[in-house]
Amino acid sequence: MDGIEVLEATVDDKPVMRRLLELYAHDFSEFTGTDVDARGRFGYPYLDVYWTEPERRPFLFRVAAKWAGFALVRTGVPHDMAEFFVLRKYRRTGVGEAAARDLFARFPGDWQVRQLEANPGATAFWRRAIPFDFAEAVTAEGRVQRFSSVAVSGP
Ligand SMILES: CC(C)(COP(=O)(O)OP(=O)(O)OC[C@H]1O[C@@H](n2cnc3c(N)ncnc32)[C@H](O)[C@@H]1OP(=O)(O)O)[C@@H](O)C(=O)NCCC(=O)NCCS
């Protein structure tokens, strides 16, 4: 999709990320059965460390200057797409695929993406969005695709 920006989230963006994570957790509660806490929040225990641990990298997606989603990446061997989310109005418009490919190119090397068996739409998405040969396996936690990405060379 044209016009999508993938921005590394600054610590000033943390409140935005926290709110978008609530929407993501609500979507996931359909699969996991998770309840909100007494304050009505799902919460995300690893949020703060995305600005303190250098291997954790937070990204926000923007379309026409509006927030459209986010990714939380754990860099390493392999890089891991810890969380990935597109706001509903932007789904099935190519935002997820464009953002995922941007991130794969930013972090060349071995990758894994994981999804719950209860979330087959995510599996269909990753099979389409990964532009490299991948191996798929079923684990105790769900399904995983493993592959190697290469950086996109400039013009
Ligand atoms: C999964 C998710 C990230 C997909 O984002 P998206 O921006 O809608 O994806 P795209 O528009 O780039 O989709 C690209 C292709 O992936 C496939 N795809 C995407 N979502 C799909 C779905 N729900 N069911 C089946 N195929 C799907 C389609 O082939 C699609 O192409 P098409 O629209 O031309 O048919 C989004 O639905 C989402 O945030 N879901 C909730 C959170 C989640 O499940 N995250 C993934 C955790 S592993």
Coordinates of N, CA and C and ligand atoms in Angstrom, one line a residue:
M1 N 0.8 -1.2 0.0 CA 0.0 0.0 0.0 C 0.9 1.2 0.0
D2 N 0.5 2.3 -0.7 CA 1.2 3.5 -0.8 C 0.9 4.3 0.5
G3 N 1.9 5.2 0.9 CA 1.6 6.1 2.0 C 1.7 5.6 3.4
I4 N 2.1 4.3 3.5 CA 2.3 3.8 4.9 C 3.7 4.1 5.4
E5 N 3.7 4.6 6.6 CA 5.0 4.8 7.3 C 5.2 3.8 8.4
V6 N 6.4 3.3 8.5 CA 6.7 2.5 9.7 C 7.8 3.2 10.5
L7 N 7.4 3.7 11.6 CA 8.2 4.6 12.4 C 8.7 3.9 13.7
E8 N 9.9 4.0 14.0 CA 10.4 3.5 15.3 C 9.7 4.4 16.4
A9 N 9.0 3.7 17.4 CA 8.3 4.5 18.4 C 9.3 5.0 19.4
T10 N 9.1 6.3 19.7 CA 9.9 6.9 20.8 C 9.3 6.7 22.1
V11 N 10.0 7.1 23.2 CA 9.4 6.9 24.5 C 8.1 7.8 24.7
D12 N 8.1 8.9 23.9 CA 6.9 9.8 23.9 C 5.7 9.1 23.3
D13 N 6.0 8.1 22.5 CA 4.9 7.4 21.8 C 4.3 6.2 22.7
K14 N 5.0 6.1 23.9 CA 4.6 4.9 24.7 C 3.1 4.9 25.0
P15 N 2.4 6.1 25.3 CA 1.0 6.0 25.6 C 0.2 5.6 24.4
V16 N 0.6 5.9 23.2 CA -0.1 5.5 22.0 C 0.0 4.0 21.9
M17 N 1.3 3.5 22.1 CA 1.5 2.0 22.0 C 0.6 1.3 23.0
R18 N 0.6 1.9 24.2 CA -0.2 1.2 25.3 C -1.7 1.1 24.9
R19 N -2.2 2.1 24.3 CA -3.6 2.1 23.9 C -3.9 1.1 22.8
L20 N -3.0 1.1 21.8 CA -3.1 0.2 20.7 C -3.0 -1.2 21.1
L21 N -2.1 -1.5 22.1 CA -2.0 -2.8 22.7 C -3.3 -3.3 23.3
E22 N -4.0 -2.4 23.9 CA -5.3 -2.8 24.5 C -6.3 -3.3 23.4
L23 N -6.3 -2.6 22.2 CA -7.1 -3.0 21.1 C -6.7 -4.4 20.6
Y24 N -5.4 -4.6 20.5 CA -4.8 -5.9 20.1 C -5.2 -7.0 21.1
A25 N -5.0 -6.7 22.4 CA -5.4 -7.7 23.4 C -6.8 -8.0 23.4
H26 N -7.7 -7.0 23.1 CA -9.1 -7.3 23.0 C -9.4 -8.3 21.8
D27 N -8.7 -8.0 20.7 CA -8.9 -9.0 19.5 C -8.5 -10.4 20.0
F28 N -7.3 -10.4 20.7 CA -6.8 -11.7 21.0 C -7.6 -12.4 22.1
S29 N -8.4 -11.6 22.9 CA -9.2 -12.3 24.0 C -10.2 -13.2 23.4
E30 N -10.5 -13.0 22.2 CA -11.5 -13.9 21.5 C -10.8 -15.4 21.4
F31 N -9.5 -15.4 21.3 CA -8.8 -16.7 21.2 C -8.3 -17.2 22.5
T32 N -7.9 -16.3 23.4 CA -7.3 -16.7 24.7 C -8.2 -16.7 25.9
G33 N -9.4 -16.0 25.7 CA -10.3 -15.9 26.9 C -9.8 -15.0 28.0
T34 N -8.8 -14.2 27.7 CA -8.3 -13.3 28.7 C -9.3 -12.2 29.1
D35 N -9.4 -12.0 30.4 CA -10.3 -10.9 31.0 C -9.5 -9.6 31.2
V36 N -10.2 -8.5 31.2 CA -9.6 -7.3 31.7 C -9.5 -7.3 33.2
D37 N -8.6 -6.5 33.7 CA -8.3 -6.5 35.2 C -9.4 -5.6 35.8
A38 N -9.2 -5.4 37.1 CA -10.2 -4.6 37.9 C -10.4 -3.2 37.4
R39 N -9.3 -2.7 36.8 CA -9.4 -1.3 36.2 C -9.9 -1.3 34.8
G40 N -10.3 -2.5 34.3 CA -10.8 -2.6 32.9 C -9.8 -2.6 31.8
R41 N -8.5 -3.0 32.2 CA -7.4 -3.0 31.3 C -6.9 -4.4 31.1
F42 N -6.5 -4.7 29.9 CA -5.7 -6.0 29.6 C -4.3 -5.8 30.1
G43 N -3.7 -4.7 29.8 CA -2.3 -4.5 30.2 C -1.3 -5.3 29.3
Y44 N -0.1 -4.9 29.3 CA 1.0 -5.6 28.6 C 2.3 -5.5 29.4
P45 N 2.7 -6.6 30.0 CA 3.8 -6.6 31.0 C 5.1 -6.2 30.4
Y46 N 5.3 -6.3 29.1 CA 6.7 -6.0 28.6 C 6.8 -4.6 27.9
L47 N 5.8 -3.8 28.1 CA 5.8 -2.5 27.4 C 7.0 -1.7 27.7
D48 N 7.3 -1.4 28.9 CA 8.4 -0.5 29.3 C 9.7 -1.0 28.8
V49 N 10.0 -2.3 28.7 CA 11.3 -2.8 28.4 C 11.6 -2.5 26.9
Y50 N 10.6 -2.2 26.1 CA 10.8 -1.8 24.7 C 11.6 -0.5 24.5
W51 N 11.7 0.2 25.7 CA 12.6 1.4 25.6 C 13.8 1.3 26.5
T52 N 14.0 0.2 27.1 CA 15.2 0.0 27.9 C 16.1 -1.1 27.4
E53 N 15.6 -2.1 26.8 CA 16.4 -3.2 26.3 C 16.7 -3.0 24.8
P54 N 17.9 -2.9 24.4 CA 18.2 -2.5 23.0 C 17.8 -3.5 22.0
E55 N 17.6 -4.8 22.4 CA 17.2 -5.8 21.4 C 15.7 -5.8 21.1
R56 N 15.0 -5.0 22.0 CA 13.5 -4.9 21.7 C 13.3 -3.6 21.0
R57 N 12.5 -3.7 19.9 CA 12.4 -2.5 19.0 C 10.9 -2.3 18.7
P58 N 10.3 -1.2 19.2 CA 8.9 -0.9 19.0 C 8.7 0.0 17.7
F59 N 7.6 -0.4 17.0 CA 7.3 0.4 15.7 C 5.8 0.7 15.7
L60 N 5.5 1.9 15.1 CA 4.1 2.3 14.9 C 4.0 2.4 13.4
F61 N 2.8 2.1 12.9 CA 2.5 2.3 11.5 C 1.5 3.5 11.3
R62 N 1.7 4.3 10.3 CA 0.9 5.4 10.1 C 0.4 5.5 8.6
V63 N -0.8 5.8 8.4 CA -1.3 6.0 7.0 C -2.0 7.3 7.0
A64 N -1.5 8.2 6.1 CA -2.0 9.5 5.9 C -2.1 10.2 7.3
A65 N -1.0 10.1 8.0 CA -0.8 10.8 9.3 C -1.7 10.2 10.4
K66 N -2.4 9.1 10.2 CA -3.2 8.5 11.3 C -2.6 7.2 11.7
W67 N -2.7 6.9 13.0 CA -2.1 5.6 13.5 C -2.9 4.4 12.8
A68 N -2.2 3.4 12.3 CA -2.8 2.3 11.6 C -2.4 1.0 12.2
G69 N -1.4 0.9 13.1 CA -1.0 -0.3 13.7 C 0.3 -0.2 14.4
F70 N 0.8 -1.4 14.8 CA 2.2 -1.4 15.4 C 2.8 -2.8 15.3
A71 N 4.1 -2.8 15.5 CA 4.8 -4.1 15.6 C 5.8 -4.0 16.8
L72 N 5.9 -5.1 17.5 CA 7.0 -5.2 18.6 C 7.9 -6.3 18.1
V73 N 9.2 -5.9 17.9 CA 10.2 -6.8 17.3 C 11.2 -7.1 18.4
R74 N 11.5 -8.4 18.6 CA 12.7 -8.8 19.4 C 13.8 -9.2 18.5
T75 N 14.8 -8.3 18.4 CA 15.9 -8.7 17.5 C 16.8 -9.7 18.1
G76 N 17.4 -10.5 17.3 CA 18.3 -11.6 17.9 C 18.5 -12.7 16.8
V77 N 18.8 -13.9 17.3 CA 18.9 -15.0 16.4 C 18.0 -16.1 16.8
P78 N 16.8 -16.2 16.2 CA 16.3 -15.3 15.1 C 15.7 -14.1 15.6
H79 N 15.4 -13.1 14.7 CA 14.5 -12.0 15.0 C 13.1 -12.6 15.2
D80 N 12.4 -12.0 16.1 CA 11.0 -12.5 16.4 C 10.0 -11.4 16.3
M81 N 8.9 -11.6 15.6 CA 7.8 -10.6 15.5 C 7.0 -10.9 16.8
A82 N 7.3 -10.2 17.9 CA 6.6 -10.6 19.1 C 5.1 -10.2 19.1
E83 N 4.8 -9.1 18.5 CA 3.4 -8.7 18.4 C 3.2 -7.9 17.1
F84 N 2.1 -8.0 16.4 CA 1.9 -7.3 15.2 C 0.4 -7.1 15.0
F85 N 0.0 -5.8 14.7 CA -1.4 -5.4 14.7 C -1.7 -4.3 13.7
V86 N -2.8 -4.5 13.0 CA -3.3 -3.5 12.1 C -4.7 -3.1 12.6
L87 N -5.0 -1.8 12.8 CA -6.3 -1.4 13.2 C -7.4 -1.8 12.2
R88 N -8.6 -2.1 12.6 CA -9.6 -2.8 11.8 C -9.9 -2.0 10.5
K89 N -10.0 -0.7 10.6 CA -10.4 0.0 9.3 C -9.3 -0.2 8.2
Y90 N -8.1 -0.5 8.6 CA -7.0 -0.6 7.6 C -6.8 -2.0 7.2
R91 N -7.5 -3.0 7.7 CA -7.2 -4.4 7.4 C -7.6 -4.7 6.0
R92 N -7.0 -5.6 5.4 CA -7.2 -6.1 4.0 C -7.0 -4.9 3.0
T93 N -6.1 -4.0 3.4 CA -5.8 -2.9 2.4 C -4.3 -3.0 2.1
G94 N -3.6 -4.0 2.6 CA -2.1 -4.1 2.3 C -1.2 -3.5 3.4
V95 N -1.8 -2.9 4.4 CA -1.0 -2.2 5.4 C -0.1 -3.3 6.1
G96 N -0.6 -4.4 6.5 CA 0.1 -5.4 7.3 C 1.3 -5.9 6.4
E97 N 1.0 -6.2 5.2 CA 2.0 -6.8 4.3 C 3.2 -5.8 4.1
A98 N 2.8 -4.5 3.8 CA 3.8 -3.5 3.6 C 4.7 -3.3 4.8
A99 N 4.0 -3.2 6.0 CA 4.8 -3.0 7.2 C 5.7 -4.2 7.5
A100 N 5.2 -5.4 7.4 CA 6.0 -6.6 7.7 C 7.2 -6.6 6.8
R101 N 7.0 -6.3 5.5 CA 8.2 -6.4 4.6 C 9.2 -5.3 4.9
D102 N 8.7 -4.2 5.3 CA 9.6 -3.1 5.7 C 10.5 -3.6 6.9
L103 N 9.8 -4.2 7.8 CA 10.6 -4.7 9.0 C 11.5 -5.8 8.7
F104 N 11.1 -6.7 7.8 CA 12.0 -7.8 7.5 C 13.3 -7.3 6.8
A105 N 13.1 -6.2 6.0 CA 14.3 -5.6 5.3 C 15.1 -4.8 6.3
R106 N 14.5 -4.2 7.3 CA 15.3 -3.5 8.3 C 16.2 -4.3 9.1
F107 N 15.8 -5.6 9.3 CA 16.5 -6.5 10.2 C 16.8 -7.7 9.3
P108 N 17.9 -7.6 8.5 CA 18.2 -8.8 7.6 C 18.7 -10.0 8.5
G109 N 18.4 -11.2 8.1 CA 18.8 -12.3 8.8 C 17.7 -13.3 9.1
D110 N 17.9 -14.2 10.1 CA 17.0 -15.2 10.4 C 15.8 -14.6 11.2
W111 N 14.6 -15.1 10.8 CA 13.4 -14.6 11.5 C 12.5 -15.7 11.8
Q112 N 11.6 -15.4 12.8 CA 10.4 -16.3 13.0 C 9.2 -15.4 13.3
V113 N 8.1 -15.9 12.8 CA 6.8 -15.3 13.1 C 5.9 -16.4 13.6
R114 N 5.1 -16.1 14.7 CA 4.3 -17.1 15.4 C 2.9 -16.7 15.4
Q115 N 2.0 -17.7 15.4 CA 0.6 -17.4 15.5 C -0.1 -18.5 16.2
L116 N -1.2 -18.2 16.9 CA -2.0 -19.2 17.6 C -2.8 -20.0 16.5
E117 N -2.9 -21.3 16.8 CA -3.7 -22.2 15.9 C -5.2 -21.6 15.8
A118 N -5.6 -21.0 16.8 CA -7.0 -20.4 16.8 C -7.1 -19.2 16.0
N119 N -6.0 -18.7 15.4 CA -6.0 -17.5 14.6 C -5.6 -17.8 13.2
P120 N -6.4 -18.6 12.4 CA -6.0 -19.0 11.1 C -5.8 -17.8 10.1
G121 N -6.6 -16.7 10.4 CA -6.4 -15.5 9.5 C -5.0 -15.0 9.6
A122 N -4.4 -15.1 10.8 CA -3.0 -14.6 10.9 C -2.0 -15.5 10.1
T123 N -2.3 -16.8 10.2 CA -1.5 -17.8 9.4 C -1.6 -17.5 7.9
A124 N -2.8 -17.2 7.4 CA -3.0 -16.9 6.0 C -2.2 -15.6 5.7
F125 N -2.3 -14.7 6.6 CA -1.6 -13.4 6.4 C -0.1 -13.6 6.3
W126 N 0.5 -14.3 7.2 CA 2.0 -14.5 7.2 C 2.4 -15.3 6.0
R127 N 1.7 -16.3 5.6 CA 2.0 -17.0 4.4 C 2.1 -16.1 3.2
R128 N 1.3 -15.1 3.1 CA 1.2 -14.2 2.0 C 2.3 -13.1 2.2
A129 N 2.5 -12.6 3.4 CA 3.3 -11.4 3.6 C 4.8 -11.7 3.6
I130 N 5.2 -13.0 3.9 CA 6.6 -13.3 3.9 C 7.1 -13.5 2.5
P131 N 8.0 -12.6 2.0 CA 8.4 -12.7 0.6 C 9.6 -13.6 0.3
F132 N 9.9 -14.5 1.3 CA 11.0 -15.4 1.2 C 10.6 -16.8 1.4
D133 N 11.4 -17.8 0.9 CA 11.1 -19.2 1.2 C 11.0 -19.3 2.7
F134 N 10.0 -20.0 3.2 CA 9.9 -20.2 4.7 C 9.5 -21.7 5.0
A135 N 9.9 -22.1 6.2 CA 9.5 -23.4 6.7 C 8.5 -23.2 7.7
E136 N 7.5 -24.0 7.7 CA 6.4 -23.8 8.7 C 6.3 -25.1 9.6
A137 N 6.1 -24.8 10.9 CA 6.0 -25.9 11.9 C 4.9 -25.6 12.8
V138 N 4.4 -26.7 13.4 CA 3.4 -26.6 14.5 C 4.1 -26.9 15.8
T139 N 4.0 -26.0 16.8 CA 4.7 -26.2 18.1 C 3.6 -26.2 19.2
A140 N 4.0 -26.4 20.4 CA 3.0 -26.4 21.5 C 2.3 -25.1 21.6
E141 N 3.0 -24.0 21.3 CA 2.4 -22.7 21.4 C 1.6 -22.3 20.2
G142 N 1.7 -23.0 19.1 CA 1.0 -22.6 17.9 C 1.8 -22.9 16.6
R143 N 1.7 -22.0 15.6 CA 2.3 -22.3 14.4 C 3.4 -21.3 14.2
V144 N 4.5 -21.7 13.5 CA 5.7 -20.8 13.4 C 6.2 -20.9 11.9
Q145 N 6.5 -19.8 11.3 CA 7.2 -19.7 10.0 C 8.6 -19.2 10.3
R146 N 9.6 -19.9 9.7 CA 11.0 -19.5 9.9 C 11.6 -19.3 8.5
F147 N 12.4 -18.2 8.4 CA 13.0 -17.8 7.1 C 14.1 -16.9 7.3
S148 N 14.8 -16.6 6.2 CA 15.9 -15.6 6.3 C 15.5 -14.4 5.4
S149 N 15.7 -13.2 5.9 CA 15.4 -12.0 5.1 C 16.7 -11.3 4.6
V150 N 16.6 -10.6 3.5 CA 17.7 -9.8 3.1 C 17.3 -8.4 3.0
A151 N 18.2 -7.5 3.2 CA 18.0 -6.0 3.1 C 17.6 -5.7 1.6
V152 N 16.7 -4.8 1.5 CA 16.4 -4.3 0.1 C 17.5 -3.3 -0.3
S153 N 18.1 -3.5 -1.5 CA 19.1 -2.6 -1.9 C 18.5 -1.3 -2.4
G154 N 19.2 -0.2 -2.2 CA 18.7 1.1 -2.6 C 18.6 1.3 -4.1
P155 N 18.0 2.4 -4.5 CA 17.9 2.7 -6.0 C 19.3 2.9 -6.6
Ligands
LIG1 C1 -3.4 -10.3 10.7 C2 -3.3 -8.8 10.4 C3 -2.0 -8.2 10.9 C4 -3.3 -8.7 8.9 O1 -3.1 -7.3 8.5 P1 -3.7 -6.7 7.2 O2 -3.2 -5.3 7.1 O3 -5.2 -6.8 7.2 O4 -3.1 -7.6 6.1 P2 -3.0 -7.3 4.5 O5 -4.1 -6.4 4.0 O6 -1.6 -6.8 4.2 O7 -3.2 -8.7 3.9 C5 -2.4 -9.3 2.9 C6 -2.9 -10.6 2.5 O8 -2.8 -11.5 3.7 C7 -4.0 -12.4 3.7 N1 -4.8 -12.1 4.8 C8 -4.8 -11.0 5.6 N2 -5.7 -11.1 6.6 C9 -6.4 -12.3 6.4 C10 -7.4 -12.9 7.1 N3 -8.0 -12.4 8.2 N4 -7.9 -14.1 6.6 C11 -7.3 -14.7 5.5 N5 -6.3 -14.1 4.8 C12 -5.8 -12.9 5.3 C13 -4.7 -12.1 2.4 O9 -4.2 -13.0 1.4 C14 -4.4 -10.7 2.1 O10 -4.5 -10.3 0.8 P3 -6.0 -9.9 0.2 O11 -6.6 -8.9 1.1 O12 -5.6 -9.3 -1.2 O13 -6.8 -11.2 0.1 C15 -4.6 -8.1 11.0 O14 -5.7 -8.8 10.6 C16 -4.6 -8.0 12.5 O15 -3.9 -7.1 13.1 N6 -5.2 -8.9 13.2 C17 -5.3 -8.9 14.7 C18 -4.0 -9.2 15.3 C19 -3.3 -10.4 14.8 O16 -3.8 -11.5 14.6 N7 -2.0 -10.2 14.5 C20 -1.1 -11.3 14.1 C21 -0.5 -12.0 15.2 S1 0.5 -13.4 14.7

